[in-house]
Amino acid sequence: MSDKIKKIVLAYSGGLDTSIILKWLQDQYGCEVVTFTADLGQRGEIEPARQKAAGLGVTEIFIEDVREEFARDYIFPMFRANAVYEGEYLLGTSIARPLIAKRLVEIAESTGADAISHGATGKGNDQVRLELNAYALNPEIRIIAPWREWDLTSREKLVAYAKAHGIPVQTQADGSSDYSMDANLLHISYEGGQLEDPWHTPDPSVWAWTVAPT
């Protein structure tokens, strides 16, 4: 087929979702996958991401220190605009997405990739943030969003897929993964899996919150 995808650039953190997406893209599309990991100040996640990508057969691994650009061109302009969500949230996660999208498009162009991919789920706004920024830079870019295509619709299914394919992921003793974390220079945000259950009795120790990294 003339529109067959030959190479994909994946926004890769090395966490549960993107590690599974990497393998899924390789199998589903039967093509080369390039990984891009942005060093936004998340500290200890960078080298493990490189090792995981290499372990899954990736030969083109892009890991870039974009902290200065992130602070200069994204965080500071956001502060000057007083962009605060609902009076208190400093958009620490969302402000990083345009930069990630920019580099995905640039790396796709430099490597001859046909498409880019990301691990943003359909429950949040990150799909929109990443994809509209990518389309603004290259309206012809193809975007693969596995969460809109696959049947791995729960964290339990993701963990089972990881085990079946020998993908190293961190889980609890019962095999589940109870929280996720997003960190950069500006903040760290945590989300507890128990928050997704409306019948769960709230426990302040697992509430989602945002704090400045120390």
Short mmCIF file of C-alpha atoms in Angstrom, two decimals:
data_model
loop_
_atom_site.label_atom_id
_atom_site.label_comp_id
_atom_site.label_asym_id
_atom_site.label_seq_id
_atom_site.Cartn_x
_atom_site.Cartn_y
_atom_site.Cartn_z
CA MET A 1 0.00 0.00 0.00
CA SER A 2 1.28 3.44 -0.91
CA ASP A 3 0.21 4.86 2.44
CA LYS A 4 1.93 2.19 4.51
CA ILE A 5 3.82 3.70 7.43
CA LYS A 6 7.52 2.90 7.34
CA LYS A 7 8.83 4.74 10.40
CA ILE A 8 7.25 6.26 13.52
CA VAL A 9 8.67 8.70 16.07
CA LEU A 10 7.27 7.93 19.52
CA ALA A 11 7.21 10.34 22.46
CA TYR A 12 8.74 7.92 24.95
CA SER A 13 8.98 8.24 28.73
CA GLY A 14 9.92 4.65 29.53
CA GLY A 15 6.86 4.23 31.74
CA LEU A 16 4.15 1.59 31.57
CA ASP A 17 2.07 3.09 28.77
CA THR A 18 4.80 4.16 26.36
CA SER A 19 6.85 1.00 26.89
CA ILE A 20 3.85 -1.04 25.83
CA ILE A 21 3.05 1.37 23.00
CA LEU A 22 6.59 0.94 21.65
CA LYS A 23 6.17 -2.82 21.35
CA TRP A 24 2.60 -2.49 20.10
CA LEU A 25 3.66 -0.11 17.32
CA GLN A 26 6.43 -2.45 16.23
CA ASP A 27 4.00 -5.37 16.01
CA GLN A 28 0.88 -3.57 14.76
CA TYR A 29 2.53 -1.47 12.07
CA GLY A 30 5.50 -3.71 11.34
CA CYS A 31 7.85 -0.78 10.99
CA GLU A 32 10.80 0.92 12.63
CA VAL A 33 10.06 3.00 15.72
CA VAL A 34 12.28 5.92 16.74
CA THR A 35 12.00 7.09 20.35
CA PHE A 36 12.23 10.64 21.61
CA THR A 37 12.64 11.38 25.32
CA ALA A 38 12.68 15.02 26.37
CA ASP A 39 14.74 15.87 29.44
CA LEU A 40 12.42 18.43 31.00
CA GLY A 41 13.99 18.12 34.43
CA GLN A 42 12.33 14.88 35.51
CA ARG A 43 15.68 13.60 36.79
CA GLY A 44 16.04 9.84 37.23
CA GLU A 45 13.83 8.70 34.34
CA ILE A 46 16.14 9.48 31.43
CA GLU A 47 18.72 6.68 31.46
CA PRO A 48 16.16 3.93 32.26
CA ALA A 49 14.15 5.11 29.24
CA ARG A 50 17.22 4.77 27.03
CA GLN A 51 17.90 1.27 28.31
CA LYS A 52 14.30 0.14 27.86
CA ALA A 53 14.16 1.48 24.31
CA ALA A 54 17.41 -0.25 23.41
CA GLY A 55 16.14 -3.47 25.01
CA LEU A 56 13.11 -3.36 22.71
CA GLY A 57 15.26 -3.11 19.62
CA VAL A 58 15.21 0.63 18.99
CA THR A 59 18.29 1.76 17.09
CA GLU A 60 17.49 5.49 16.82
CA ILE A 61 17.06 6.83 20.34
CA PHE A 62 16.78 10.59 20.76
CA ILE A 63 17.27 11.91 24.29
CA GLU A 64 17.55 15.68 24.43
CA ASP A 65 18.13 18.15 27.23
CA VAL A 66 15.48 20.78 26.48
CA ARG A 67 15.37 22.32 29.96
CA GLU A 68 16.72 25.73 28.95
CA GLU A 69 14.35 26.01 25.99
CA PHE A 70 11.47 24.80 28.15
CA ALA A 71 12.10 27.45 30.80
CA ARG A 72 12.88 30.30 28.39
CA ASP A 73 10.25 29.78 25.69
CA TYR A 74 7.44 28.08 27.56
CA ILE A 75 7.46 28.45 31.36
CA PHE A 76 8.48 32.12 31.57
CA PRO A 77 6.02 33.31 28.88
CA MET A 78 3.28 31.35 30.66
CA PHE A 79 4.09 33.09 33.94
CA ARG A 80 4.15 36.49 32.24
CA ALA A 81 0.68 35.75 30.85
CA ASN A 82 -0.50 34.71 34.33
CA ALA A 83 -1.87 31.49 32.87
CA VAL A 84 -3.41 29.74 35.87
CA TYR A 85 -6.16 27.13 35.62
CA GLU A 86 -9.07 27.47 38.04
CA GLY A 87 -7.13 30.02 40.07
CA GLU A 88 -4.43 27.69 41.38
CA TYR A 89 -3.05 25.17 38.88
CA LEU A 90 0.06 26.39 37.04
CA LEU A 91 -0.37 24.18 33.95
CA GLY A 92 2.90 22.41 34.67
CA THR A 93 2.05 19.34 32.60
CA SER A 94 0.25 21.00 29.72
CA ILE A 95 2.91 23.64 29.03
CA ALA A 96 5.45 20.93 28.16
CA ARG A 97 3.30 19.37 25.42
CA PRO A 98 3.89 22.00 22.70
CA LEU A 99 7.64 21.58 23.07
CA ILE A 100 7.39 17.78 22.88
CA ALA A 101 5.18 18.04 19.80
CA LYS A 102 7.63 20.44 18.16
CA ARG A 103 10.55 18.07 18.60
CA LEU A 104 8.51 15.06 17.45
CA VAL A 105 7.74 16.82 14.18
CA GLU A 106 11.35 17.96 13.75
CA ILE A 107 12.75 14.50 14.46
CA ALA A 108 10.25 12.94 12.06
CA GLU A 109 11.47 15.29 9.35
CA SER A 110 15.16 14.66 10.06
CA THR A 111 14.80 10.85 10.19
CA GLY A 112 12.38 10.47 7.31
CA ALA A 113 9.60 9.16 9.54
CA ASP A 114 6.06 8.96 8.21
CA ALA A 115 4.27 9.45 11.51
CA ILE A 116 4.53 10.41 15.14
CA SER A 117 2.90 8.72 18.12
CA HIS A 118 2.15 9.46 21.76
CA GLY A 119 0.76 7.81 24.86
CA ALA A 120 -1.83 10.40 25.84
CA THR A 121 -5.12 8.78 26.77
CA GLY A 122 -8.57 9.78 25.63
CA LYS A 123 -9.55 10.82 29.15
CA GLY A 124 -7.45 13.97 29.23
CA ASN A 125 -6.50 16.97 27.13
CA ASP A 126 -2.99 15.87 26.19
CA GLN A 127 -4.09 14.28 22.91
CA VAL A 128 -5.41 17.68 21.81
CA ARG A 129 -2.37 19.56 23.08
CA LEU A 130 0.11 17.28 21.32
CA GLU A 131 -1.78 16.75 18.11
CA LEU A 132 -2.92 20.30 17.36
CA ASN A 133 0.59 21.59 17.98
CA ALA A 134 1.98 18.93 15.64
CA TYR A 135 -0.56 19.71 12.93
CA ALA A 136 0.17 23.44 13.26
CA LEU A 137 3.81 22.73 12.42
CA ASN A 138 3.14 20.08 9.77
CA PRO A 139 -0.47 19.68 8.62
CA GLU A 140 0.50 16.55 6.66
CA ILE A 141 2.02 14.65 9.59
CA ARG A 142 0.34 11.37 10.44
CA ILE A 143 -0.41 10.83 14.12
CA ILE A 144 -0.94 7.45 15.73
CA ALA A 145 -2.74 7.49 19.07
CA PRO A 146 -2.83 3.86 20.30
CA TRP A 147 -5.43 4.67 22.95
CA ARG A 148 -7.86 5.35 20.11
CA GLU A 149 -7.03 2.10 18.33
CA TRP A 150 -6.18 -0.78 20.64
CA ASP A 151 -8.23 -2.90 23.02
CA LEU A 152 -5.89 -2.49 26.00
CA THR A 153 -8.50 -0.44 27.82
CA SER A 154 -7.42 -0.94 31.44
CA ARG A 155 -4.23 -0.86 33.47
CA GLU A 156 -4.65 -4.57 34.21
CA LYS A 157 -4.67 -5.33 30.47
CA LEU A 158 -1.58 -3.19 29.99
CA VAL A 159 0.29 -5.05 32.74
CA ALA A 160 -0.78 -8.40 31.29
CA TYR A 161 0.44 -7.32 27.84
CA ALA A 162 3.76 -6.22 29.32
CA LYS A 163 4.23 -9.57 31.04
CA ALA A 164 3.29 -11.51 27.91
CA HIS A 165 5.91 -9.64 25.86
CA GLY A 166 8.66 -9.43 28.47
CA ILE A 167 8.42 -5.67 28.87
CA PRO A 168 9.85 -4.56 32.25
CA VAL A 169 7.37 -2.39 34.17
CA GLN A 170 6.99 -1.51 37.83
CA THR A 171 3.79 -2.75 39.47
CA GLN A 172 2.46 -3.50 42.92
CA ALA A 173 2.60 -6.97 44.43
CA ASP A 174 -0.81 -7.86 42.97
CA GLY A 175 0.30 -6.84 39.48
CA SER A 176 -1.55 -3.55 39.38
CA SER A 177 -0.10 -0.07 38.92
CA ASP A 178 -1.85 2.28 41.30
CA TYR A 179 -0.50 5.69 40.35
CA SER A 180 1.20 7.64 37.61
CA MET A 181 3.53 10.62 37.80
CA ASP A 182 4.51 13.43 35.48
CA ALA A 183 7.50 15.55 36.41
CA ASN A 184 9.43 18.45 34.91
CA LEU A 185 11.29 21.59 35.99
CA LEU A 186 8.10 23.28 37.06
CA HIS A 187 6.24 20.62 38.99
CA ILE A 188 5.39 17.01 39.74
CA SER A 189 1.82 15.79 39.38
CA TYR A 190 0.58 12.50 40.74
CA GLU A 191 -2.60 10.67 39.91
CA GLY A 192 -3.89 7.83 42.08
CA GLY A 193 -5.73 5.01 40.35
CA GLN A 194 -8.20 4.90 43.21
CA LEU A 195 -9.44 8.34 42.16
CA GLU A 196 -10.95 6.75 39.06
CA ASP A 197 -13.33 4.71 41.22
CA PRO A 198 -16.22 6.97 42.26
CA TRP A 199 -17.25 4.50 44.98
CA HIS A 200 -13.85 4.49 46.63
CA THR A 201 -13.70 6.09 50.07
CA PRO A 202 -11.36 9.09 49.68
CA ASP A 203 -7.99 8.74 51.31
CA PRO A 204 -5.89 11.95 51.33
CA SER A 205 -2.72 9.90 50.88
CA VAL A 206 -3.74 8.96 47.31
CA TRP A 207 -5.34 12.18 46.13
CA ALA A 208 -3.91 13.78 42.99
CA TRP A 209 -1.92 16.92 43.71
CA THR A 210 0.75 19.15 42.23
CA VAL A 211 3.92 20.19 44.04
CA ALA A 212 7.09 21.95 43.07
CA PRO A 213 10.07 19.56 42.85
CA THR A 214 12.75 20.04 45.49
#
